[in-house]
Coordinates of C-alpha atoms in Angstrom, one line a residue:
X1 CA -64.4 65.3 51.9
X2 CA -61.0 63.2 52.7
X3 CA -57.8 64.9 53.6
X4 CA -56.0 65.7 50.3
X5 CA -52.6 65.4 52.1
X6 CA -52.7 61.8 52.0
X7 CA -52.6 61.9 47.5
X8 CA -49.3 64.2 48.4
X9 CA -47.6 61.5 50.5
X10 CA -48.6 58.7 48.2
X11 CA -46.6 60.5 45.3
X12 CA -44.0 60.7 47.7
X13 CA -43.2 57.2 48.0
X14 CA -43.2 56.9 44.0
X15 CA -39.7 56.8 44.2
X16 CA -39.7 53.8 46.5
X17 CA -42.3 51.7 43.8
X18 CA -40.1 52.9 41.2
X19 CA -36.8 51.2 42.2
X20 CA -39.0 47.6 43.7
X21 CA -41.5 47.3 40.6
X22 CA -40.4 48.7 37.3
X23 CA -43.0 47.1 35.4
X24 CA -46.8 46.4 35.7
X25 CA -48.9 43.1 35.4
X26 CA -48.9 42.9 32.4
X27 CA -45.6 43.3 31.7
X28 CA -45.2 46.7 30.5
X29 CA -42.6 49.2 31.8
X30 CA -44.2 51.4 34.1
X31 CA -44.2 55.6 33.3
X32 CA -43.4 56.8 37.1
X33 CA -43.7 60.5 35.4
X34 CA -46.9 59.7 33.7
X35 CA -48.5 58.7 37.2
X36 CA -47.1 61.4 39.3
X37 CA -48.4 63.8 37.0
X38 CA -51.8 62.1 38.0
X39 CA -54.4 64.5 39.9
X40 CA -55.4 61.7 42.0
X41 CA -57.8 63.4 44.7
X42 CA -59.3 65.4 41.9
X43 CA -59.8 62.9 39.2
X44 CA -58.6 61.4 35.9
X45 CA -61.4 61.2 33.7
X46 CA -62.3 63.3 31.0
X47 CA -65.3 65.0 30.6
X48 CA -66.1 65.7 27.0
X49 CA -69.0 68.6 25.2
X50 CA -72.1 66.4 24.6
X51 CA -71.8 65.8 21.1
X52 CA -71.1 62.5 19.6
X53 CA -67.3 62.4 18.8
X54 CA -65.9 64.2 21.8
X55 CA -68.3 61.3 24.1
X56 CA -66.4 58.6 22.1
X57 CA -63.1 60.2 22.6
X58 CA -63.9 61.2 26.5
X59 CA -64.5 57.2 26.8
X60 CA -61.8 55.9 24.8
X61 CA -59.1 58.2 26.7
X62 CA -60.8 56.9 30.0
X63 CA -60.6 53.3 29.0
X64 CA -57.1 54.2 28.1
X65 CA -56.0 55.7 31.4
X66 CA -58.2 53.0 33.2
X67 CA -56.2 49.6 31.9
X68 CA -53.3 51.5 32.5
X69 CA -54.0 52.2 36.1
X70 CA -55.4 48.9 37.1
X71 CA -52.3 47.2 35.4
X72 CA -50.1 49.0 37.8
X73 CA -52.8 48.2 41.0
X74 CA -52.9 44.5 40.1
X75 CA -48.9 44.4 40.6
X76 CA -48.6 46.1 43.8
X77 CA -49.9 43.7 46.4
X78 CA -46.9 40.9 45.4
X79 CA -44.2 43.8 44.8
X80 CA -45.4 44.7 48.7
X81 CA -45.5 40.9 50.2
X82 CA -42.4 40.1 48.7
X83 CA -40.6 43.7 49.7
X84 CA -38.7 41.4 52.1
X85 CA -36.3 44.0 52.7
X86 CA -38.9 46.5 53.8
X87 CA -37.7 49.5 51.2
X88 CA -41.1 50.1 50.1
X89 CA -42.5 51.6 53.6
X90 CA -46.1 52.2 52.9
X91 CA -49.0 50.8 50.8
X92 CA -50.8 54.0 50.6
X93 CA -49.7 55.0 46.4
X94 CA -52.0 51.5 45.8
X95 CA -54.5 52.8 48.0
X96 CA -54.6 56.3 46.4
X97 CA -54.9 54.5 42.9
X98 CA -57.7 52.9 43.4
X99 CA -59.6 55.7 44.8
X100 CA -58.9 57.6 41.3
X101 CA -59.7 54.6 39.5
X102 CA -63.0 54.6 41.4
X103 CA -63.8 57.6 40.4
X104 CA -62.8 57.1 36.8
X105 CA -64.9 53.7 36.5
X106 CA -68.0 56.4 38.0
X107 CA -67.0 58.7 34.7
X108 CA -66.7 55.8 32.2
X109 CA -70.5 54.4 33.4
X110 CA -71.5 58.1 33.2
X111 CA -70.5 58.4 29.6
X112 CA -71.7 55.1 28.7
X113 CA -75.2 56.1 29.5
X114 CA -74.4 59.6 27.9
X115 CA -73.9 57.9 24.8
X116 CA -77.1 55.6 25.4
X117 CA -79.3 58.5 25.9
X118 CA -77.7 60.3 22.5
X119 CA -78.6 56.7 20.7
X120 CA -74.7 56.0 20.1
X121 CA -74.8 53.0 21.4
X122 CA -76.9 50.4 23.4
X123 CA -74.9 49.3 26.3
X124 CA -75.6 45.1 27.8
X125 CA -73.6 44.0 30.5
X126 CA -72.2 40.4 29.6
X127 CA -70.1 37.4 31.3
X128 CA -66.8 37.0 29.8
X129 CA -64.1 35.0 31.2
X130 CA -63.3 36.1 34.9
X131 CA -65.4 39.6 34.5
X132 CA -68.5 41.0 33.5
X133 CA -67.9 43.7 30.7
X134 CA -69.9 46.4 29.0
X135 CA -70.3 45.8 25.2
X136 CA -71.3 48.2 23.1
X137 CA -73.9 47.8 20.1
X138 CA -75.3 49.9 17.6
X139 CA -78.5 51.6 18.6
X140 CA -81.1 49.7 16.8
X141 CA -83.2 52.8 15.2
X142 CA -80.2 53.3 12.5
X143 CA -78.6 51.5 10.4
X144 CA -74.7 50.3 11.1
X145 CA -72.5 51.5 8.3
X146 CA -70.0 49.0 8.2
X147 CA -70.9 45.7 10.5
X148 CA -67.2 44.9 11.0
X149 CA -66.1 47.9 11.6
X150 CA -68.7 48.7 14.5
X151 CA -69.7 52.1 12.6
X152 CA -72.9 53.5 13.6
X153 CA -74.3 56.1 11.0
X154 CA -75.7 59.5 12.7
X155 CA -76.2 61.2 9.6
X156 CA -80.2 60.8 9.4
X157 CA -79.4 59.4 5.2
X158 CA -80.6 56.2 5.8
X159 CA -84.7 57.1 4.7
X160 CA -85.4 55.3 8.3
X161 CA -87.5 57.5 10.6
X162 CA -87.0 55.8 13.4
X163 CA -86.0 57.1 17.4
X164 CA -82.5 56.6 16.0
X165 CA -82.4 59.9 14.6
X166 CA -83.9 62.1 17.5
X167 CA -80.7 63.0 19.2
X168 CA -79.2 64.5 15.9
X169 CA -83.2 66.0 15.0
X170 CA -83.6 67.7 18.1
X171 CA -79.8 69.3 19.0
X172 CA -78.7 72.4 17.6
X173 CA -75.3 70.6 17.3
X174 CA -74.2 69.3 14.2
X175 CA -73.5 65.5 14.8
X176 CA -70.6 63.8 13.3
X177 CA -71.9 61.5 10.6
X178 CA -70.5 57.7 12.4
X179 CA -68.9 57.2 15.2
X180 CA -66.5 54.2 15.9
X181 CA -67.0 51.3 18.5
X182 CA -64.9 48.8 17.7
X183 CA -62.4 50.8 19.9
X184 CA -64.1 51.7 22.2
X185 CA -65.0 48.1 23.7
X186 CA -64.2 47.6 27.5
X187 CA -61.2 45.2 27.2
X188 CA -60.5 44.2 30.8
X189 CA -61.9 40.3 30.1
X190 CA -58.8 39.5 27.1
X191 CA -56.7 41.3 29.7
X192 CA -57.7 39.0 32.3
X193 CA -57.4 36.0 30.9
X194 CA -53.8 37.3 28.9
X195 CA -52.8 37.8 32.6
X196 CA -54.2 34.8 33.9
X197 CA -52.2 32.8 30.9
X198 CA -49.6 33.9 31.8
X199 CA -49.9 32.7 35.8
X200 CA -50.4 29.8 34.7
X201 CA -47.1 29.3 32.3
X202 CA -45.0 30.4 35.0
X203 CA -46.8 28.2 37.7
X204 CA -46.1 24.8 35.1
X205 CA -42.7 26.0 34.3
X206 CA -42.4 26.4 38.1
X207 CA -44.1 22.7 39.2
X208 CA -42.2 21.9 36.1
X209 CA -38.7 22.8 37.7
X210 CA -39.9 21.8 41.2
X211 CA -40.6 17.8 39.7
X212 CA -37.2 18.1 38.1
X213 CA -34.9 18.7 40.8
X214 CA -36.9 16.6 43.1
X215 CA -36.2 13.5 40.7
X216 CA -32.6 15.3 40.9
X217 CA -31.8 14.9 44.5
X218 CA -33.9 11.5 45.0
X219 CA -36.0 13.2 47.2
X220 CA -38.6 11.3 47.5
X221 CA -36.4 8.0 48.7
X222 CA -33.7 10.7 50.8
X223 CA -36.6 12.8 52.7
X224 CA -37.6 11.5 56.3
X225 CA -40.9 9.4 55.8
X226 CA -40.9 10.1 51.7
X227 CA -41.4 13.8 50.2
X228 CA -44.2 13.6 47.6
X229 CA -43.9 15.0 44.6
X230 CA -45.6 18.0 43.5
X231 CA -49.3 18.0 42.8
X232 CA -49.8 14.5 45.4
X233 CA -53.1 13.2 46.5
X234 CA -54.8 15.0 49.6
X235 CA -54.1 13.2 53.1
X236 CA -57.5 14.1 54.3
X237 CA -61.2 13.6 54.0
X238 CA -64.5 13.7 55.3
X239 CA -67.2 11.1 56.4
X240 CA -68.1 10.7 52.6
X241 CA -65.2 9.5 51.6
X242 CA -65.0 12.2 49.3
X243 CA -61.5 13.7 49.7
X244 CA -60.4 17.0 48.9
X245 CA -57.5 18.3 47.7
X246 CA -55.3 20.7 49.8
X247 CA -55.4 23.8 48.2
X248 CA -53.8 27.4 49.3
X249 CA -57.0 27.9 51.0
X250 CA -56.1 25.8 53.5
X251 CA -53.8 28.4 54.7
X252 CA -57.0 30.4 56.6
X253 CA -58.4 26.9 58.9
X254 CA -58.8 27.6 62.2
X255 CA -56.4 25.9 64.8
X256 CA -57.9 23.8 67.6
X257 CA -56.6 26.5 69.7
X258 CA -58.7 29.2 68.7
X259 CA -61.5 31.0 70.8
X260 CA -62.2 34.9 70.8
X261 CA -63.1 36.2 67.0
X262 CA -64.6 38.8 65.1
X263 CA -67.2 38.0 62.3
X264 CA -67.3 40.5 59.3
X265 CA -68.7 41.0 55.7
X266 CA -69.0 43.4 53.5
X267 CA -71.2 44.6 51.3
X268 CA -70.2 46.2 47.7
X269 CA -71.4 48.1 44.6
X270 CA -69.6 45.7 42.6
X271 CA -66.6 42.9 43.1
X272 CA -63.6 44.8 42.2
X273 CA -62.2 46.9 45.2
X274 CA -60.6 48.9 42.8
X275 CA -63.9 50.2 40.7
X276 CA -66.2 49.8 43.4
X277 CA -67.5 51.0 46.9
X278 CA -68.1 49.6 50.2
X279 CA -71.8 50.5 51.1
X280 CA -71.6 48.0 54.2
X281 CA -70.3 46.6 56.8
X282 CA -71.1 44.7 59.7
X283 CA -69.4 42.6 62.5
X284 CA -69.9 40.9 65.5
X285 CA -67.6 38.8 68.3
X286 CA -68.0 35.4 69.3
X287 CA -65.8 33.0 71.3
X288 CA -65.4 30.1 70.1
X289 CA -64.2 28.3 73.4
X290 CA -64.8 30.5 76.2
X291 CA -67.7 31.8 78.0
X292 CA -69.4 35.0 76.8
X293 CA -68.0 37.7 78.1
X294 CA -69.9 38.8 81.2
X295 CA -71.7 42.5 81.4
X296 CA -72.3 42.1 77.7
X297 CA -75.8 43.0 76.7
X298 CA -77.5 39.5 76.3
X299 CA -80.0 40.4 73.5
X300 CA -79.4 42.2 69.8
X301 CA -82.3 42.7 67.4
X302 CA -81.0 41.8 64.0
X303 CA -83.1 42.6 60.9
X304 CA -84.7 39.5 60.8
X305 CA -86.7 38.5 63.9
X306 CA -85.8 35.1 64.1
X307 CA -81.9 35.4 64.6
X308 CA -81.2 34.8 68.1
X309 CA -77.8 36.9 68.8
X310 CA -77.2 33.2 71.3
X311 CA -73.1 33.7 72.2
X312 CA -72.4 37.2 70.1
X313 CA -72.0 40.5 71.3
X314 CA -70.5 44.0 70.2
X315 CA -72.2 43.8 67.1
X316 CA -72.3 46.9 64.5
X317 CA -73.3 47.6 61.6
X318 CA -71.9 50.7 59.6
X319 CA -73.8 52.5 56.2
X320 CA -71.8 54.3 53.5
X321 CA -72.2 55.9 50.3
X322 CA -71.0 56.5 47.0
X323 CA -70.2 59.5 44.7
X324 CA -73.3 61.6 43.0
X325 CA -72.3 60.1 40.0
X326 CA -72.4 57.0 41.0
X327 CA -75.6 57.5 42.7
X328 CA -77.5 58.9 39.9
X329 CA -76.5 55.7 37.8
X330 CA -77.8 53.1 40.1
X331 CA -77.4 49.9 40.8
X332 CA -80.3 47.5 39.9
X333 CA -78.3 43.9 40.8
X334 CA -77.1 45.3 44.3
X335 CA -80.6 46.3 45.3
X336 CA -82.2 43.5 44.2
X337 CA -79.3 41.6 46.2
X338 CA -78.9 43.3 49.7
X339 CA -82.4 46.2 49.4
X340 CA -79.4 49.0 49.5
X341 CA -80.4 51.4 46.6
X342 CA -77.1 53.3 45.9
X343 CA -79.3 56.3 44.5
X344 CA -80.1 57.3 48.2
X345 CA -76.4 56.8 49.1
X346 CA -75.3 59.5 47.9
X347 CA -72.5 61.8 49.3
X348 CA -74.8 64.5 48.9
X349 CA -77.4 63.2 50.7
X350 CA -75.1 62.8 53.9
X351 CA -73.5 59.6 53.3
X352 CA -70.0 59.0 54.3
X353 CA -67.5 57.3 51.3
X354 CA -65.3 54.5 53.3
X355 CA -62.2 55.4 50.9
X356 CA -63.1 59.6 52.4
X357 CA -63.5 58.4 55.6
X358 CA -60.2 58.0 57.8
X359 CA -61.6 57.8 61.2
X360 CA -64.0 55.0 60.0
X361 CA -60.9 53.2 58.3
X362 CA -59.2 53.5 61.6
X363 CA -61.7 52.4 64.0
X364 CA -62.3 49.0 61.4
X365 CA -58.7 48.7 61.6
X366 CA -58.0 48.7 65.2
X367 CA -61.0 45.9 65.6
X368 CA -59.6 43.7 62.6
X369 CA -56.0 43.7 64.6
X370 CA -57.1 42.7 68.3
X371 CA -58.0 39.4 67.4
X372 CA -58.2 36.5 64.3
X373 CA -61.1 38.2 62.0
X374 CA -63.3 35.5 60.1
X375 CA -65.1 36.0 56.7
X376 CA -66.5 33.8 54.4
X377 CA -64.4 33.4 51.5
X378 CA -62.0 35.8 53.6
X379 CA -59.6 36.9 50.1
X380 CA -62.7 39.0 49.1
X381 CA -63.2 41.0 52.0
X382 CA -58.9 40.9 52.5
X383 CA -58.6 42.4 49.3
X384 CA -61.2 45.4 49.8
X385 CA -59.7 46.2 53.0
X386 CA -56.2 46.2 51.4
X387 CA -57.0 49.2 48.9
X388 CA -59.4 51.2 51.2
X389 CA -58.3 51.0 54.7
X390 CA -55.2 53.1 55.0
X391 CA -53.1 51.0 56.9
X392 CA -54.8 47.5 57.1
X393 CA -51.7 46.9 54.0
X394 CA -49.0 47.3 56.4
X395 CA -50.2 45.8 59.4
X396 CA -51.0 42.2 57.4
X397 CA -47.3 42.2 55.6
X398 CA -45.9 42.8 59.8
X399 CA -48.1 40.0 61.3
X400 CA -50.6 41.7 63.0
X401 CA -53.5 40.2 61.6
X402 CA -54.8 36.7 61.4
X403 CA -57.2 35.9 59.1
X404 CA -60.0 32.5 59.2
X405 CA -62.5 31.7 56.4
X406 CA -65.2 29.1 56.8
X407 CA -65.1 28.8 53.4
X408 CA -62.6 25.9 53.6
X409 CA -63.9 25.0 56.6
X410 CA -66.8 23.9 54.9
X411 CA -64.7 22.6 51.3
X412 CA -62.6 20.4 53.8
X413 CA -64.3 19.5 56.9
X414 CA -68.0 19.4 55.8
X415 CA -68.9 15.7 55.0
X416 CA -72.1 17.7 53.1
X417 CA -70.1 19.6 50.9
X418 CA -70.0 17.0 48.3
X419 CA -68.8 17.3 44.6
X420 CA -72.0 17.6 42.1
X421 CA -72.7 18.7 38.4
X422 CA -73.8 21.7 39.5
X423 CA -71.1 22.5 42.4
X424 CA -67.6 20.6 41.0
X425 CA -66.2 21.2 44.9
X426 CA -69.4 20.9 46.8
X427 CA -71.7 23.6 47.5
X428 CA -69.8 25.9 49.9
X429 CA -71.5 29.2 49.7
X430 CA -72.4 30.6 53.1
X431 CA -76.3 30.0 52.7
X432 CA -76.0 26.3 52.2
X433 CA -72.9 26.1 54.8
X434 CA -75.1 27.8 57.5
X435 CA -77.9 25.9 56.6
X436 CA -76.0 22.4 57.0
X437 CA -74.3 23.8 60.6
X438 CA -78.0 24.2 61.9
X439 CA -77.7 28.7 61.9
X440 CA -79.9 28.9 59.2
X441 CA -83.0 26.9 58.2
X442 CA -84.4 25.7 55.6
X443 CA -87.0 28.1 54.8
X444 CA -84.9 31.4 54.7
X445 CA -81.8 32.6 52.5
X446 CA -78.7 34.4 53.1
X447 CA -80.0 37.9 54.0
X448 CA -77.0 39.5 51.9
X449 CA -76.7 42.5 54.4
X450 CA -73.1 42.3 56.6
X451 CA -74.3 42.2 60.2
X452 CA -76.5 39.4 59.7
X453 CA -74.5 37.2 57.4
X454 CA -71.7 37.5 59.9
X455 CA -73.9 36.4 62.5
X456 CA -75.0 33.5 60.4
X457 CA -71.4 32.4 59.9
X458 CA -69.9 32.6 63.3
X459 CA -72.9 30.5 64.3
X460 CA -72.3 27.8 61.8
X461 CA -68.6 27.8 62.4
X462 CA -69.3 27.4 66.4
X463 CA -71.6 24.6 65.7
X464 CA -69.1 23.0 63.2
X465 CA -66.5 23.2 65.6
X466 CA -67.9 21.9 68.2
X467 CA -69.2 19.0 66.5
X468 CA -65.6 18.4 64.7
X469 CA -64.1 18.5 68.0
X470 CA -66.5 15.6 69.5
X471 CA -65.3 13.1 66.7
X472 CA -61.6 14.5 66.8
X473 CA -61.4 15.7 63.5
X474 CA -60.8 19.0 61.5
X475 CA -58.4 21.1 63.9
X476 CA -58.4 17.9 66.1
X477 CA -57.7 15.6 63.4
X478 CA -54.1 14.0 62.3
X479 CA -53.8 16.9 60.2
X480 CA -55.1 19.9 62.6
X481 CA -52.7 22.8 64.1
X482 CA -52.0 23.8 67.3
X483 CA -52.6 27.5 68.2
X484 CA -55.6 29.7 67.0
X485 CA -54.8 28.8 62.9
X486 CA -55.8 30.7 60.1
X487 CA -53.4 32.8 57.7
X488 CA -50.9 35.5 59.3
X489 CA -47.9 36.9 57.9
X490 CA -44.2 35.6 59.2
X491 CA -45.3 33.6 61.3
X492 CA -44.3 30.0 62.1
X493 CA -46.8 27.6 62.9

């Protein structure tokens, strides 16, 4: 079990959140009292009697308390970047959100298939928007009362003796005759797209206001060599002559300048670091420049036989677990993905939780701040580390961690990564960026496990380095940086 103290100090600095962020993403005034009377190491959820009424209450209070949670989470990482004065000394309230939130999401799945198994409600798991939500039917052995309103009748009147009736049949509790599910529908996709609305008036208004002063102060005939506008064609391109747009991405290219790294990925229960669990991790070093460092051991058996570990070394690969409840839910879609079945990860089976597991969070951290870390599609592992490695926050917003993705490595410098139907910006997942730098062939796929999909990546990036380097382009090019590159905080480049 984690150190409790931690939840104690995290309340502590409410009053600090308080005075820098007074409302959430969504724009709603934040309750301070309402979350500090939180029991965050303990849990939020509610767990109901097993009858009908008191499930669909448990699960609409939980749905409740989880928007209003996440809504607060989603707002911290800007109210912390943009703390330029430093009042707000510590990222670890976020950080003990999310672990409740965790823990609620594990409580809301649990009653979900609570209600399934009681023939409430069947439960599919559907794409909508930015998310994939859990939408809620009625069980197809009864009848629904009232289509629009979502009401599925548990009386056992409708003359149909189907399995929709054997909940109520066999209990020795009286079932309520419907129960409601029109609210009780997971809501986070509207919220997500409301939110992502509104990004997107404020970023126009802001280009908007940009264009307009720019036309203002004739700065495009005034500025040394000619200022574009906002939203100007890309300077560069590849051998295609397919040319990107720059993009904030850009932010995390290597320099030409840049040698030692570490290579790490994760591997999740889910995609959002503040429902879900990091079951993975593995990481390796390679030099991008420089020799290998002598005395290192020279070979490393990875899972599959035919990686060769070539320039890497220090490799390591970590296993984690997930609560009981989590466990004894399961996760089809990650096993199928990476062959880790969360149902023999759990805590009680010996399994460490990362977000439990401060030594572990420690050790991670001090490897991720000696040197540039690289990751493919870097935000997604930056963001998981941000709300489950206590400390990780702070060190980013001081500058003591540099960040590289190959993912626009491969969007800007690849001449393969061409636009299609099917792939708009060119296919840039690792697996076909590997495969085009020559660390992957053709007859295998991304393995989906961290060690070796690091290994995979620093290989390609070596190879695509080196071969960018020969015809003086990427880092080398007109447009390239000096220094090791990628994205740090406050610093100049």
């Amino acid at each position: 079990m984690t150190d409790r103290a931690w939840f104690d100090a995290a309340k502590g600095d409410i009053p600090q959140w308080a005075a820098s962020m007074p409302k959430d993403a969504d724009g709603t005034t934040i309750d301070w009292d309402w979350v500090r009377s939180l029991d965050l190491a303990h849990g939020v959820g509610t767990i109901p009697e097993s009858t009908p009424q008191s499930i669909h209450d448990a699960l609409k209070a939980d749905y409740a308390t989880r928007e209003h949670l996440e809504s607060i989470i989603a707002q911290c990482n800007s109210t912390f970047m943009t703390d330029y004065d430093r009042f707000i000394g510590s990222y670890r309230l976020p950080r003990a959100l999310a672990y409740a939130n965790r823990r609620l999401n594990d409580n809301i799945n649990t009653l979900l298939h609570l209600g399934e198994q009681q023939h409430l409600w069947v439960v599919s798991r559907e794409r909508r928007g930015r998310t994939t939500v859990a939408v809620l039917r009625p069980y197809s052995g009864s009848r629904p009362s009232n289509d629009d309103q979502g009401m599925l009748n548990l009386s056992g009147e409708t003359g149909d003796a189907s399995a929709g009736n054997t909940a109520a049949e066999n209990s020795d509790v009286k079932f309520p005759t419907t129960v409601a599910l029109d609210d009780i529908q997971d809501r986070t996709a509207a919220i997500l797209d409301a939110r992502a609305e509104r990004r997107k008036a404020q970023r126009f208004q802001k280009r908007a206001g940009d264009a307009a002063m720019a036309r203002a102060n004739l700065s495009g005939a005034t500025s040394p060599g000619g200022a574009a506008l906002p939203g100007g064609a890309a300077a560069s391109g590849n051998a295609t002559g397919h040319h990107p747009k720059p993009d904030w991405r850009d932010a995390y290219l290597p320099g030409r300048d840049v040698d030692a790294v570490m290579g790490i990925d994760i591997e999740t229960t889910g995609i959002d670091p503040a429902r879900d669990y990091i079951i993975d991790v593995g990481f390796e070093f390679m030099n991008m420049a420089s020799p290998r460092p002598a005395g290192e051991p020279e070979t490393y058996a990875y899972e599959q036989g035919y990686y060769a570990a070539g320039d890497a070394y220090g490799q390591s690969r970590l296993a984690f677990g997930v609560p009981p409840e989590n466990a004894a839910l399961g996760n089809a879609l990650i096993s199928k993905l990476t062959g880790i079945d969360v149902r023999g990860r759990s805590s009680e089976a010996g399994y460490r939780l990362f977000d439990e597991w401060p030594q572990a969070q420690a050790g991670l951290l001090a490897r991720l701040t000696q040197q540039p870390y690289v990751a493919h599609n870097a935000t997604f592992e930056h963001s998981w580390f941000m709300l489950n490695v206590a400390g990780y926050a702070e060190s980013y917003r001081a500058g003591r961690i540099t960040i590289i993705d190959t993912l626009p490595m491969s969007r800007q410098w690849d001449p393969g990564a061409v636009p299609t139907n099917e792939h708009p910006y060119g296919d840039n997942t690792l697996d076909a960026y590997a495969k085009r730098q020559g660390a992957l062939d053709s007859a295998h796929n991304e393995r989906h496990l961290g060690l070796e999909d690091s290994h995979i990546m620093l290989v390609a990036m070596k190879h695509h380095l080196a071969a960018l380097k020969a015809q003086r382009k990427g880092p080398w090019g007109s447009t390239g940086r000096a220094g090791v590159g990628g994205k740090s905080c406050g610093r100049k480049r």
